[in-house]
Amino acid sequence: MPCPATETDLPTTHALIACPPRLRDVRKMPFALVCTAMAVAFSCPPVALAQPVAAQAADPLAELVNRYRAAPGACNGQPARPAGTLTPEPALSQLRIGTGMFIESALERAGYAVEQAQAVDVTGPEDARAAMDVLERTYCEVLLSEDFSAVGSYREGATWTVILARPAAPLPSFTYPDWRDAGREILDEVNKARASARYCAAEHFAAVPPVRWNPALADAARAHSSDMATQRYFDHRARDGSQVAERAERAGYAWRHIGENIAFGQRSPQEAVAGWLDSPGHCANIMNGGFTEMGAAYGVTPTGQVGIIYWTQVFGTPR
């Protein structure tokens, strides 16, 4: 996000990576784990932008999919067996899969981890019932597949889209260390990286001094990881519109330079840092000699939702 220009501004960096799924199909994606990271750095006053939260709407097309699965009659001219009921998932209904976009990109933005997902669509019908009639004739095998356990749909203009998914298994959160211990492990990995010169893509970085642990930055990191996990989104901008600079100030940190890396899907502090180092923007934050302190934490989606872990590390230089 661009900042108001000042003579002392540093460049703002913002990057997004995603580990490749086993099959990169515009409409179908089986994979075991989504791993994603984003990086941002600021050296300017924070700019808070309000972000309204859309109200939840009913999903009549998802309901029609379940009615069809309960009594399909025939599929492709052959008798079809009933299929299990799919769980309506609001997160899937909130996806927007643009032209040429991979479905995994939309899932990443929603912070929704799946083992398998597929989207089917139809353009032209005026209502959900008419759309379902076409979908039954065209995609009956997909709609009746037992590979999926969740469903959501949305309409954009004249196009109706149905997303079917099998969510990733819940994370065994009891196996994770306390968030402070995990944060310290991230600190150790970061300082190992900073101890040696390296390239972040084509840009060379010399070795730089280690960063120190800062409890206020750790609190800011924990707050953002927990918020992303609880509200199921993945972005530097929180649902209340805040960016890392504002969150650090809320935690009591008076900063001169501030930066943040976020990620989700990785199963250990070491894996999270390795992913950041493989991405130029995140690597540049880690190797930035202008940062002298760091805090880090993780958050896990609440019980009853699909388990996924969100990582945040916040770098800073105090005033």
mmCIF file of C-alpha atoms in Angstrom, residues 102-297:
data_model
loop_
_atom_site.group_PDB
_atom_site.id
_atom_site.type_symbol
_atom_site.label_atom_id
_atom_site.label_comp_id
_atom_site.label_asym_id
_atom_site.label_seq_id
_atom_site.Cartn_x
_atom_site.Cartn_y
_atom_site.Cartn_z
ATOM 1 C CA PHE A 102 -6.848 -20.371 -10.621
ATOM 2 C CA ILE A 103 -9.316 -21.571 -8.021
ATOM 3 C CA GLU A 104 -6.467 -21.962 -5.518
ATOM 4 C CA SER A 105 -5.765 -18.226 -5.787
ATOM 5 C CA ALA A 106 -9.326 -17.478 -4.717
ATOM 6 C CA LEU A 107 -9.094 -20.018 -1.892
ATOM 7 C CA GLU A 108 -5.848 -18.476 -0.677
ATOM 8 C CA ARG A 109 -7.410 -15.039 -0.509
ATOM 9 C CA ALA A 110 -10.254 -16.488 1.556
ATOM 10 C CA GLY A 111 -7.856 -18.348 3.861
ATOM 11 C CA TYR A 112 -9.662 -21.620 3.129
ATOM 12 C CA ALA A 113 -7.547 -24.790 3.154
ATOM 13 C CA VAL A 114 -8.761 -27.735 1.086
ATOM 14 C CA GLU A 115 -7.586 -31.138 -0.003
ATOM 15 C CA GLN A 116 -9.627 -30.910 -3.208
ATOM 16 C CA ALA A 117 -11.870 -28.346 -4.838
ATOM 17 C CA GLN A 118 -13.664 -27.821 -8.134
ATOM 18 C CA ALA A 119 -15.820 -25.053 -9.550
ATOM 19 C CA VAL A 120 -18.472 -25.329 -12.258
ATOM 20 C CA ASP A 121 -20.483 -22.493 -13.755
ATOM 21 C CA VAL A 122 -23.231 -21.634 -16.185
ATOM 22 C CA THR A 123 -24.127 -18.318 -17.825
ATOM 23 C CA GLY A 124 -27.590 -17.162 -18.781
ATOM 24 C CA PRO A 125 -30.221 -18.575 -16.395
ATOM 25 C CA GLU A 126 -32.307 -15.981 -14.619
ATOM 26 C CA ASP A 127 -32.748 -17.793 -11.310
ATOM 27 C CA ALA A 128 -31.187 -20.534 -9.182
ATOM 28 C CA ARG A 129 -33.658 -23.216 -10.298
ATOM 29 C CA ALA A 130 -32.960 -22.569 -13.968
ATOM 30 C CA ALA A 131 -29.213 -22.542 -13.293
ATOM 31 C CA MET A 132 -29.479 -25.868 -11.467
ATOM 32 C CA ASP A 133 -31.357 -27.436 -14.391
ATOM 33 C CA VAL A 134 -28.432 -26.623 -16.690
ATOM 34 C CA LEU A 135 -25.819 -27.707 -14.147
ATOM 35 C CA GLU A 136 -27.543 -31.065 -13.681
ATOM 36 C CA ARG A 137 -27.428 -31.742 -17.413
ATOM 37 C CA THR A 138 -23.857 -30.543 -17.862
ATOM 38 C CA TYR A 139 -21.995 -31.389 -14.651
ATOM 39 C CA CYS A 140 -23.972 -34.198 -13.017
ATOM 40 C CA GLU A 141 -20.855 -36.309 -12.328
ATOM 41 C CA VAL A 142 -19.173 -33.434 -10.512
ATOM 42 C CA LEU A 143 -22.296 -32.552 -8.545
ATOM 43 C CA LEU A 144 -22.709 -36.182 -7.424
ATOM 44 C CA SER A 145 -19.055 -36.796 -6.596
ATOM 45 C CA GLU A 146 -18.310 -38.211 -3.160
ATOM 46 C CA ASP A 147 -14.898 -36.521 -3.298
ATOM 47 C CA PHE A 148 -16.456 -33.385 -1.833
ATOM 48 C CA SER A 149 -18.050 -32.588 1.519
ATOM 49 C CA ALA A 150 -18.723 -28.826 1.321
ATOM 50 C CA VAL A 151 -20.487 -26.547 -1.146
ATOM 51 C CA GLY A 152 -20.979 -22.860 -1.811
ATOM 52 C CA SER A 153 -22.194 -20.787 -4.734
ATOM 53 C CA TYR A 154 -22.374 -17.225 -5.947
ATOM 54 C CA ARG A 155 -23.799 -15.212 -8.821
ATOM 55 C CA GLU A 156 -21.999 -12.482 -10.758
ATOM 56 C CA GLY A 157 -24.077 -10.882 -13.454
ATOM 57 C CA ALA A 158 -25.549 -13.657 -15.573
ATOM 58 C CA THR A 159 -23.073 -16.301 -14.378
ATOM 59 C CA TRP A 160 -23.808 -18.792 -11.599
ATOM 60 C CA THR A 161 -20.833 -20.603 -10.025
ATOM 61 C CA VAL A 162 -20.886 -23.629 -7.712
ATOM 62 C CA ILE A 163 -17.759 -24.523 -5.703
ATOM 63 C CA LEU A 164 -17.430 -28.009 -4.240
ATOM 64 C CA ALA A 165 -14.626 -28.784 -1.829
ATOM 65 C CA ARG A 166 -13.204 -31.228 0.638
ATOM 66 C CA PRO A 167 -11.686 -29.136 3.442
ATOM 67 C CA ALA A 168 -8.233 -29.964 4.742
ATOM 68 C CA ALA A 169 -8.112 -32.003 7.924
ATOM 69 C CA PRO A 170 -8.000 -29.963 11.148
ATOM 70 C CA LEU A 171 -4.540 -29.176 12.407
ATOM 71 C CA PRO A 172 -3.431 -31.004 15.566
ATOM 72 C CA SER A 173 -2.967 -27.716 17.417
ATOM 73 C CA PHE A 174 -2.067 -29.505 20.638
ATOM 74 C CA THR A 175 1.250 -30.463 19.016
ATOM 75 C CA TYR A 176 2.290 -26.846 18.526
ATOM 76 C CA PRO A 177 4.441 -25.034 21.054
ATOM 77 C CA ASP A 178 3.294 -21.958 22.904
ATOM 78 C CA TRP A 179 3.094 -19.051 20.456
ATOM 79 C CA ARG A 180 5.991 -17.294 22.209
ATOM 80 C CA ASP A 181 8.193 -20.366 21.810
ATOM 81 C CA ALA A 182 7.227 -20.640 18.156
ATOM 82 C CA GLY A 183 8.024 -16.950 17.726
ATOM 83 C CA ARG A 184 11.455 -17.456 19.260
ATOM 84 C CA GLU A 185 12.087 -20.311 16.833
ATOM 85 C CA ILE A 186 11.242 -17.952 13.987
ATOM 86 C CA LEU A 187 13.657 -15.416 15.489
ATOM 87 C CA ASP A 188 16.436 -18.024 15.549
ATOM 88 C CA GLU A 189 15.800 -18.966 11.911
ATOM 89 C CA VAL A 190 15.745 -15.311 10.859
ATOM 90 C CA ASN A 191 19.030 -14.570 12.594
ATOM 91 C CA LYS A 192 20.645 -17.621 11.002
ATOM 92 C CA ALA A 193 19.628 -16.223 7.634
ATOM 93 C CA ARG A 194 20.847 -12.707 8.429
ATOM 94 C CA ALA A 195 24.271 -14.060 9.466
ATOM 95 C CA SER A 196 25.194 -14.845 5.849
ATOM 96 C CA ALA A 197 25.037 -12.872 2.637
ATOM 97 C CA ARG A 198 22.374 -14.037 0.233
ATOM 98 C CA TYR A 199 20.428 -13.179 -2.876
ATOM 99 C CA CYS A 200 16.740 -12.388 -2.654
ATOM 100 C CA ALA A 201 15.947 -13.110 -6.297
ATOM 101 C CA ALA A 202 18.391 -10.874 -8.224
ATOM 102 C CA GLU A 203 19.079 -8.500 -5.325
ATOM 103 C CA HIS A 204 22.172 -9.165 -3.232
ATOM 104 C CA PHE A 205 22.066 -8.595 0.527
ATOM 105 C CA ALA A 206 25.136 -8.536 2.730
ATOM 106 C CA ALA A 207 25.124 -10.229 6.108
ATOM 107 C CA VAL A 208 23.525 -8.020 8.745
ATOM 108 C CA PRO A 209 23.403 -8.021 12.564
ATOM 109 C CA PRO A 210 20.784 -10.152 14.314
ATOM 110 C CA VAL A 211 17.432 -8.715 15.326
ATOM 111 C CA ARG A 212 16.303 -8.739 18.966
ATOM 112 C CA TRP A 213 13.039 -10.122 20.301
ATOM 113 C CA ASN A 214 10.533 -7.399 21.155
ATOM 114 C CA PRO A 215 7.418 -8.321 23.192
ATOM 115 C CA ALA A 216 5.314 -5.469 21.779
ATOM 116 C CA LEU A 217 6.005 -6.534 18.203
ATOM 117 C CA ALA A 218 5.229 -10.105 19.240
ATOM 118 C CA ASP A 219 1.867 -8.966 20.628
ATOM 119 C CA ALA A 220 1.122 -7.165 17.342
ATOM 120 C CA ALA A 221 2.010 -10.328 15.421
ATOM 121 C CA ARG A 222 -0.146 -12.500 17.637
ATOM 122 C CA ALA A 223 -3.115 -10.155 17.356
ATOM 123 C CA HIS A 224 -2.998 -10.207 13.564
ATOM 124 C CA SER A 225 -2.482 -13.981 13.291
ATOM 125 C CA SER A 226 -5.379 -14.590 15.667
ATOM 126 C CA ASP A 227 -7.621 -12.159 13.806
ATOM 127 C CA MET A 228 -6.898 -13.752 10.432
ATOM 128 C CA ALA A 229 -7.476 -17.229 11.875
ATOM 129 C CA THR A 230 -10.716 -16.285 13.623
ATOM 130 C CA GLN A 231 -12.228 -14.327 10.741
ATOM 131 C CA ARG A 232 -10.786 -16.529 7.985
ATOM 132 C CA TYR A 233 -9.005 -14.047 5.724
ATOM 133 C CA PHE A 234 -5.426 -13.528 4.557
ATOM 134 C CA ASP A 235 -4.226 -9.961 4.145
ATOM 135 C CA HIS A 236 -1.953 -7.333 5.661
ATOM 136 C CA ARG A 237 -4.998 -5.130 6.074
ATOM 137 C CA ALA A 238 -7.065 -6.375 9.006
ATOM 138 C CA ARG A 239 -10.845 -6.483 8.937
ATOM 139 C CA ASP A 240 -10.899 -3.254 10.964
ATOM 140 C CA GLY A 241 -8.837 -1.562 8.228
ATOM 141 C CA SER A 242 -5.592 -1.428 10.199
ATOM 142 C CA GLN A 243 -2.146 -2.056 8.726
ATOM 143 C CA VAL A 244 0.953 -3.297 10.546
ATOM 144 C CA ALA A 245 2.068 0.219 11.509
ATOM 145 C CA GLU A 246 -1.157 0.916 13.375
ATOM 146 C CA ARG A 247 -1.205 -2.514 15.005
ATOM 147 C CA ALA A 248 2.350 -2.022 16.269
ATOM 148 C CA GLU A 249 1.380 1.318 17.792
ATOM 149 C CA ARG A 250 -1.638 -0.264 19.470
ATOM 150 C CA ALA A 251 0.724 -2.780 21.047
ATOM 151 C CA GLY A 252 2.817 0.086 22.444
ATOM 152 C CA TYR A 253 5.650 0.130 19.908
ATOM 153 C CA ALA A 254 6.884 3.554 18.766
ATOM 154 C CA TRP A 255 8.450 2.792 15.412
ATOM 155 C CA ARG A 256 10.750 4.502 12.943
ATOM 156 C CA HIS A 257 10.654 1.637 10.433
ATOM 157 C CA ILE A 258 8.127 -1.186 10.440
ATOM 158 C CA GLY A 259 7.604 -4.288 8.294
ATOM 159 C CA GLU A 260 5.553 -7.466 8.264
ATOM 160 C CA ASN A 261 5.586 -10.932 6.708
ATOM 161 C CA ILE A 262 2.511 -13.151 6.853
ATOM 162 C CA ALA A 263 1.894 -16.727 5.732
ATOM 163 C CA PHE A 264 -0.585 -19.543 6.143
ATOM 164 C CA GLY A 265 -0.556 -23.280 5.718
ATOM 165 C CA GLN A 266 2.994 -24.004 6.847
ATOM 166 C CA ARG A 267 3.225 -26.549 9.647
ATOM 167 C CA SER A 268 6.286 -25.338 11.541
ATOM 168 C CA PRO A 269 8.232 -22.135 12.247
ATOM 169 C CA GLN A 270 11.083 -23.490 10.138
ATOM 170 C CA GLU A 271 8.787 -24.107 7.167
ATOM 171 C CA ALA A 272 7.304 -20.628 7.462
ATOM 172 C CA VAL A 273 10.731 -18.947 7.422
ATOM 173 C CA ALA A 274 11.926 -21.152 4.546
ATOM 174 C CA GLY A 275 8.914 -20.047 2.522
ATOM 175 C CA TRP A 276 9.608 -16.393 3.238
ATOM 176 C CA LEU A 277 13.262 -16.760 2.251
ATOM 177 C CA ASP A 278 12.199 -18.261 -1.068
ATOM 178 C CA SER A 279 10.149 -15.162 -1.907
ATOM 179 C CA PRO A 280 11.964 -11.920 -2.860
ATOM 180 C CA GLY A 281 9.753 -9.483 -0.922
ATOM 181 C CA HIS A 282 9.732 -11.515 2.272
ATOM 182 C CA CYS A 283 13.424 -12.327 1.966
ATOM 183 C CA ALA A 284 14.170 -8.610 1.605
ATOM 184 C CA ASN A 285 12.339 -7.896 4.871
ATOM 185 C CA ILE A 286 14.323 -10.606 6.659
ATOM 186 C CA MET A 287 17.644 -9.313 5.294
ATOM 187 C CA ASN A 288 16.834 -5.630 5.838
ATOM 188 C CA GLY A 289 19.647 -4.247 7.984
ATOM 189 C CA GLY A 290 17.448 -1.298 8.893
ATOM 190 C CA PHE A 291 15.359 -3.506 11.156
ATOM 191 C CA THR A 292 16.745 -4.144 14.622
ATOM 192 C CA GLU A 293 13.850 -5.887 16.441
ATOM 193 C CA MET A 294 11.270 -8.554 15.693
ATOM 194 C CA GLY A 295 8.254 -10.356 17.118
ATOM 195 C CA ALA A 296 6.390 -13.330 15.697
ATOM 196 C CA ALA A 297 3.410 -15.541 16.473
#
